[in-house]
Every structure is written in structure tokens, then in C-alpha cells.
CSV table of C-alpha atoms in Angstrom, one decimal:
chain,number,residue,atom,x,y,z
B,1,UNK,CA,30.8,79.2,140.8
B,2,UNK,CA,30.9,76.8,137.9
B,3,UNK,CA,28.6,76.4,134.9
B,4,UNK,CA,26.3,74.2,136.8
B,5,UNK,CA,25.1,77.1,138.9
B,6,UNK,CA,24.3,79.1,135.8
B,7,UNK,CA,22.3,76.2,134.3
B,8,UNK,CA,20.2,74.7,137.1
B,9,UNK,CA,18.6,72.2,134.8
B,10,UNK,CA,21.8,71.0,133.4
B,11,UNK,CA,20.7,71.6,129.8
B,12,UNK,CA,22.6,73.7,127.4
B,13,UNK,CA,21.4,74.3,123.8
B,14,UNK,CA,23.8,75.3,120.9
B,15,UNK,CA,24.6,74.5,117.4
B,16,UNK,CA,27.2,72.2,115.9
B,17,UNK,CA,28.9,75.2,114.4
B,18,UNK,CA,29.1,76.9,117.8
B,19,UNK,CA,30.7,73.9,119.5
B,20,UNK,CA,33.0,73.2,116.5
B,21,UNK,CA,34.1,76.9,116.4
B,22,UNK,CA,34.8,76.9,120.1
B,23,UNK,CA,36.9,73.8,119.9
B,24,UNK,CA,38.9,75.0,116.8
B,25,UNK,CA,39.7,78.4,118.3
B,26,UNK,CA,40.9,76.8,121.6
B,27,UNK,CA,43.4,74.6,119.8
B,28,UNK,CA,45.4,76.5,117.4
B,29,UNK,CA,48.6,74.7,116.4
B,30,UNK,CA,50.9,77.3,114.7
B,31,UNK,CA,53.6,76.5,112.2
B,32,UNK,CA,56.9,78.2,112.6
B,33,UNK,CA,57.7,80.3,109.7
B,34,UNK,CA,60.2,82.9,111.1
B,35,UNK,CA,62.1,84.8,108.4
B,36,UNK,CA,63.5,87.9,110.0
B,37,UNK,CA,63.6,90.0,113.2
B,38,UNK,CA,59.7,89.5,113.8
B,39,UNK,CA,60.6,85.9,114.5
B,40,UNK,CA,62.3,86.9,117.7
B,41,UNK,CA,59.1,88.6,118.9
B,42,UNK,CA,57.2,85.5,117.9
B,43,UNK,CA,59.5,83.2,119.9
B,44,UNK,CA,59.2,85.6,122.8
B,45,UNK,CA,55.4,85.3,122.9
B,46,UNK,CA,55.8,81.6,123.5
B,47,UNK,CA,58.1,82.1,126.5
B,48,UNK,CA,57.2,82.3,130.1
B,49,UNK,CA,56.4,86.0,130.3
B,50,UNK,CA,53.6,86.0,127.6
B,51,UNK,CA,52.7,82.3,127.5
B,52,UNK,CA,50.8,81.4,124.4
B,53,UNK,CA,49.9,78.1,126.2
B,54,UNK,CA,47.1,80.1,127.9
B,55,UNK,CA,45.3,80.2,124.6
B,56,UNK,CA,45.7,76.5,123.5
B,57,UNK,CA,49.0,77.1,121.5
B,58,UNK,CA,51.2,74.8,123.5
B,59,UNK,CA,53.9,74.2,120.9
B,60,UNK,CA,55.0,75.5,117.5
B,61,UNK,CA,54.8,72.8,115.0
B,62,UNK,CA,57.8,72.0,112.8
B,63,UNK,CA,55.6,69.9,110.4
B,64,UNK,CA,53.0,71.7,108.4
B,65,UNK,CA,50.9,68.6,108.4
B,66,UNK,CA,50.3,69.2,112.2
B,67,UNK,CA,49.6,72.9,112.0
B,68,UNK,CA,46.5,74.9,111.2
B,69,UNK,CA,47.9,78.5,111.8
B,70,UNK,CA,50.8,79.8,109.8
B,71,UNK,CA,52.4,82.9,111.2
B,72,UNK,CA,54.6,84.5,108.6
B,73,UNK,CA,57.0,86.5,110.7
B,74,UNK,CA,59.4,88.8,108.6
B,75,UNK,CA,60.1,89.6,105.0
B,76,UNK,CA,59.5,87.0,102.3
B,77,UNK,CA,62.1,86.8,99.5
B,78,UNK,CA,61.2,85.9,95.9
B,79,UNK,CA,63.2,82.6,96.5
B,80,UNK,CA,61.3,81.8,99.6
B,81,UNK,CA,57.9,82.4,98.3
B,82,UNK,CA,57.5,79.1,96.5
B,83,UNK,CA,58.6,77.3,99.8
B,84,UNK,CA,56.0,79.3,101.7
B,85,UNK,CA,53.3,78.3,99.3
B,86,UNK,CA,54.4,74.6,99.4
B,87,UNK,CA,54.2,74.6,103.2
B,88,UNK,CA,50.8,76.4,103.1
B,89,UNK,CA,49.5,73.7,100.7
B,90,UNK,CA,50.7,70.9,103.0
B,91,UNK,CA,48.8,72.2,105.9
B,92,UNK,CA,45.4,70.5,106.5
B,93,UNK,CA,42.1,72.4,106.1
B,94,UNK,CA,40.8,74.6,107.9
B,95,UNK,CA,44.0,76.7,107.9
B,96,UNK,CA,44.7,80.3,108.8
B,97,UNK,CA,47.5,82.8,108.0
B,98,UNK,CA,48.7,85.7,110.1
B,99,UNK,CA,51.1,88.1,108.5
B,100,UNK,CA,53.3,89.4,111.2
B,101,UNK,CA,55.1,92.7,110.7
B,102,UNK,CA,55.1,95.3,107.9
B,103,UNK,CA,57.6,93.3,105.9
B,104,UNK,CA,55.2,90.3,105.7
B,105,UNK,CA,52.2,92.6,105.2
B,106,UNK,CA,53.4,94.9,102.5
B,107,UNK,CA,57.2,94.4,101.9
B,108,UNK,CA,58.0,97.1,104.5
B,109,UNK,CA,61.0,99.3,103.7
B,110,UNK,CA,62.3,96.7,101.3
B,111,UNK,CA,60.7,98.0,98.0
B,112,UNK,CA,63.0,96.1,95.6
B,113,UNK,CA,63.0,93.2,93.2
B,114,UNK,CA,64.1,90.6,95.8
B,115,UNK,CA,61.3,91.0,98.4
B,116,UNK,CA,57.7,90.0,97.9
B,117,UNK,CA,55.6,93.1,98.5
B,118,UNK,CA,53.1,91.4,100.8
B,119,UNK,CA,52.7,87.7,101.6
B,120,UNK,CA,49.1,88.0,100.3
B,121,UNK,CA,50.5,87.7,96.9
B,122,UNK,CA,51.6,84.0,97.8
B,123,UNK,CA,49.0,82.8,100.3
B,124,UNK,CA,45.6,84.1,101.5
B,125,UNK,CA,46.0,86.1,104.7
B,126,UNK,CA,43.4,86.1,107.4
B,127,UNK,CA,45.0,88.7,109.8
B,128,UNK,CA,47.5,91.4,109.3
B,129,UNK,CA,49.6,92.6,112.2
B,130,UNK,CA,51.5,95.8,111.8
B,131,UNK,CA,54.7,97.0,113.5
B,132,UNK,CA,58.4,96.8,112.9
B,133,UNK,CA,58.8,94.5,114.8
B,134,UNK,CA,55.3,94.0,116.5
B,135,UNK,CA,55.6,93.4,120.2
B,136,UNK,CA,54.4,90.0,121.6
B,137,UNK,CA,51.4,91.6,123.2
B,138,UNK,CA,50.3,92.8,119.7
B,139,UNK,CA,50.8,89.2,118.4
B,140,UNK,CA,48.6,87.8,121.3
B,141,UNK,CA,46.0,90.5,120.6
B,142,UNK,CA,45.9,89.4,116.8
B,143,UNK,CA,45.7,85.8,117.7
B,144,UNK,CA,42.8,86.6,120.0
B,145,UNK,CA,41.0,88.5,117.2
B,146,UNK,CA,41.7,85.6,114.9
B,147,UNK,CA,40.1,83.3,117.6
B,148,UNK,CA,36.9,85.3,117.3
B,149,UNK,CA,37.0,85.0,113.5
B,150,UNK,CA,37.6,81.2,113.7
B,151,UNK,CA,34.8,80.7,116.3
B,152,UNK,CA,32.2,82.3,113.9
B,153,UNK,CA,33.4,80.5,110.8
B,154,UNK,CA,30.5,78.5,109.1
B,155,UNK,CA,30.8,74.8,108.4
B,156,UNK,CA,30.0,72.6,105.3
B,157,UNK,CA,27.6,74.1,102.7
B,158,UNK,CA,27.3,77.3,104.7
B,159,UNK,CA,31.0,77.7,104.5
B,160,UNK,CA,31.1,77.1,100.7
B,161,UNK,CA,28.5,79.8,100.4
B,162,UNK,CA,30.3,82.1,102.6
B,163,UNK,CA,33.5,81.7,100.5
B,164,UNK,CA,31.6,82.2,97.2
B,165,UNK,CA,30.1,85.4,98.6
B,166,UNK,CA,33.5,86.7,99.6
B,167,UNK,CA,35.1,85.9,96.2
B,168,UNK,CA,32.2,87.6,94.4
B,169,UNK,CA,32.6,90.7,96.5
B,170,UNK,CA,36.3,90.7,95.9
B,171,UNK,CA,35.9,90.5,92.2
B,172,UNK,CA,33.4,93.3,92.3
B,173,UNK,CA,35.7,95.6,94.4
B,174,UNK,CA,37.3,98.6,92.7
B,175,UNK,CA,40.9,98.1,91.6
B,176,UNK,CA,43.4,99.9,93.9
B,177,UNK,CA,44.7,101.8,90.9
B,178,UNK,CA,41.3,103.4,90.4
B,179,UNK,CA,40.7,104.3,94.1
B,180,UNK,CA,40.8,108.0,95.0
B,181,UNK,CA,41.7,109.7,98.3
B,182,UNK,CA,44.4,108.8,100.7
B,183,UNK,CA,45.4,105.6,98.8
B,184,UNK,CA,46.5,107.6,95.6
């Protein structure tokens, strides 16, 4: 029933990027950054009912130097934004950010001077998770989608080229103020 029956010769060919991606996706160490009610749902997902340990996320890290995934759960105030950025900068590369809830994604119902209207104004976000607050099942689903994204991330010079292509595409994109249709 094991892999040895599927590979009778005992030989498996793959790429270094494939093995590294598999190892990175299976060992996320999230940093705790719970700011509001979404943090309760994030803590629940680590409990025995939902058990994030099944996906290699054994413990939430208190030190950013030991974390590679930042889950921003809740609204980010203007005073908290520099702290969020400092913690992000202290995380080792490669690092990923998941914006949990509408407040972290877009400011939510708090459209005022005190709340940052989307955490992507402070740090680059890899995955957005909607909901107010999102259920633990939704967080686990977002983490599994981020696993797929991490597994297929390039390495070395290929990664540098991929980042340059993404930045060029972002610079060529039409500004939101000029978009037509449902956005305006």
C-alpha cells in the first residue's frame, strides 16, 4: 500500500524545486498577529476540533524570526501598521502573508482615518480570506490553497525572474480609478 508498490524499481525522478516546494509547504510556521475578532477563529483552528497540526503547522510562533507565514487576523490601525511592517521585515525569507477577514483585506466596515484600508498597503499579501469573521474551515481552506502556491514557487534565478515579471505586470495594470464596470 506504500510508495514502494507504486515504484517497483525504487527510483523516483523529480526536480530540486519540486522537492523544496513540497518540504516548504508541509512545514509552515505561522506568526501570531491577531488583532480583533478574527483572532478567535484563528485560535480555534489550532484547537483539537480543526487541528492545524495535520498540515504541518504545529505551533504558532511568538517570534517573527521563527515564522514564515504571517496571518493578519483583524483590523489594522494606523498605529499598528509600523509594528506590523517591522514584524514582517524580521521574518526570514521566504515568507508569506494571509489577510484574514474583511477588515484585514479591505478595512471592512471601518472606513475612517484610524483603520488601514487593507493590509496590502503595509505588507505584500499572498492570500485574501473574506468573511466577518471567517470560519476556521475557511482559514484551513485558504492555507491549503497557499500550500499549492508555495509548492509551485520557483527557486533562485527563476524566482527572481518570476518576481520581475509580476512587478512588470503590476506596473502595466490599469489603475483602479480608471476601471469601468462593477468596480466603479
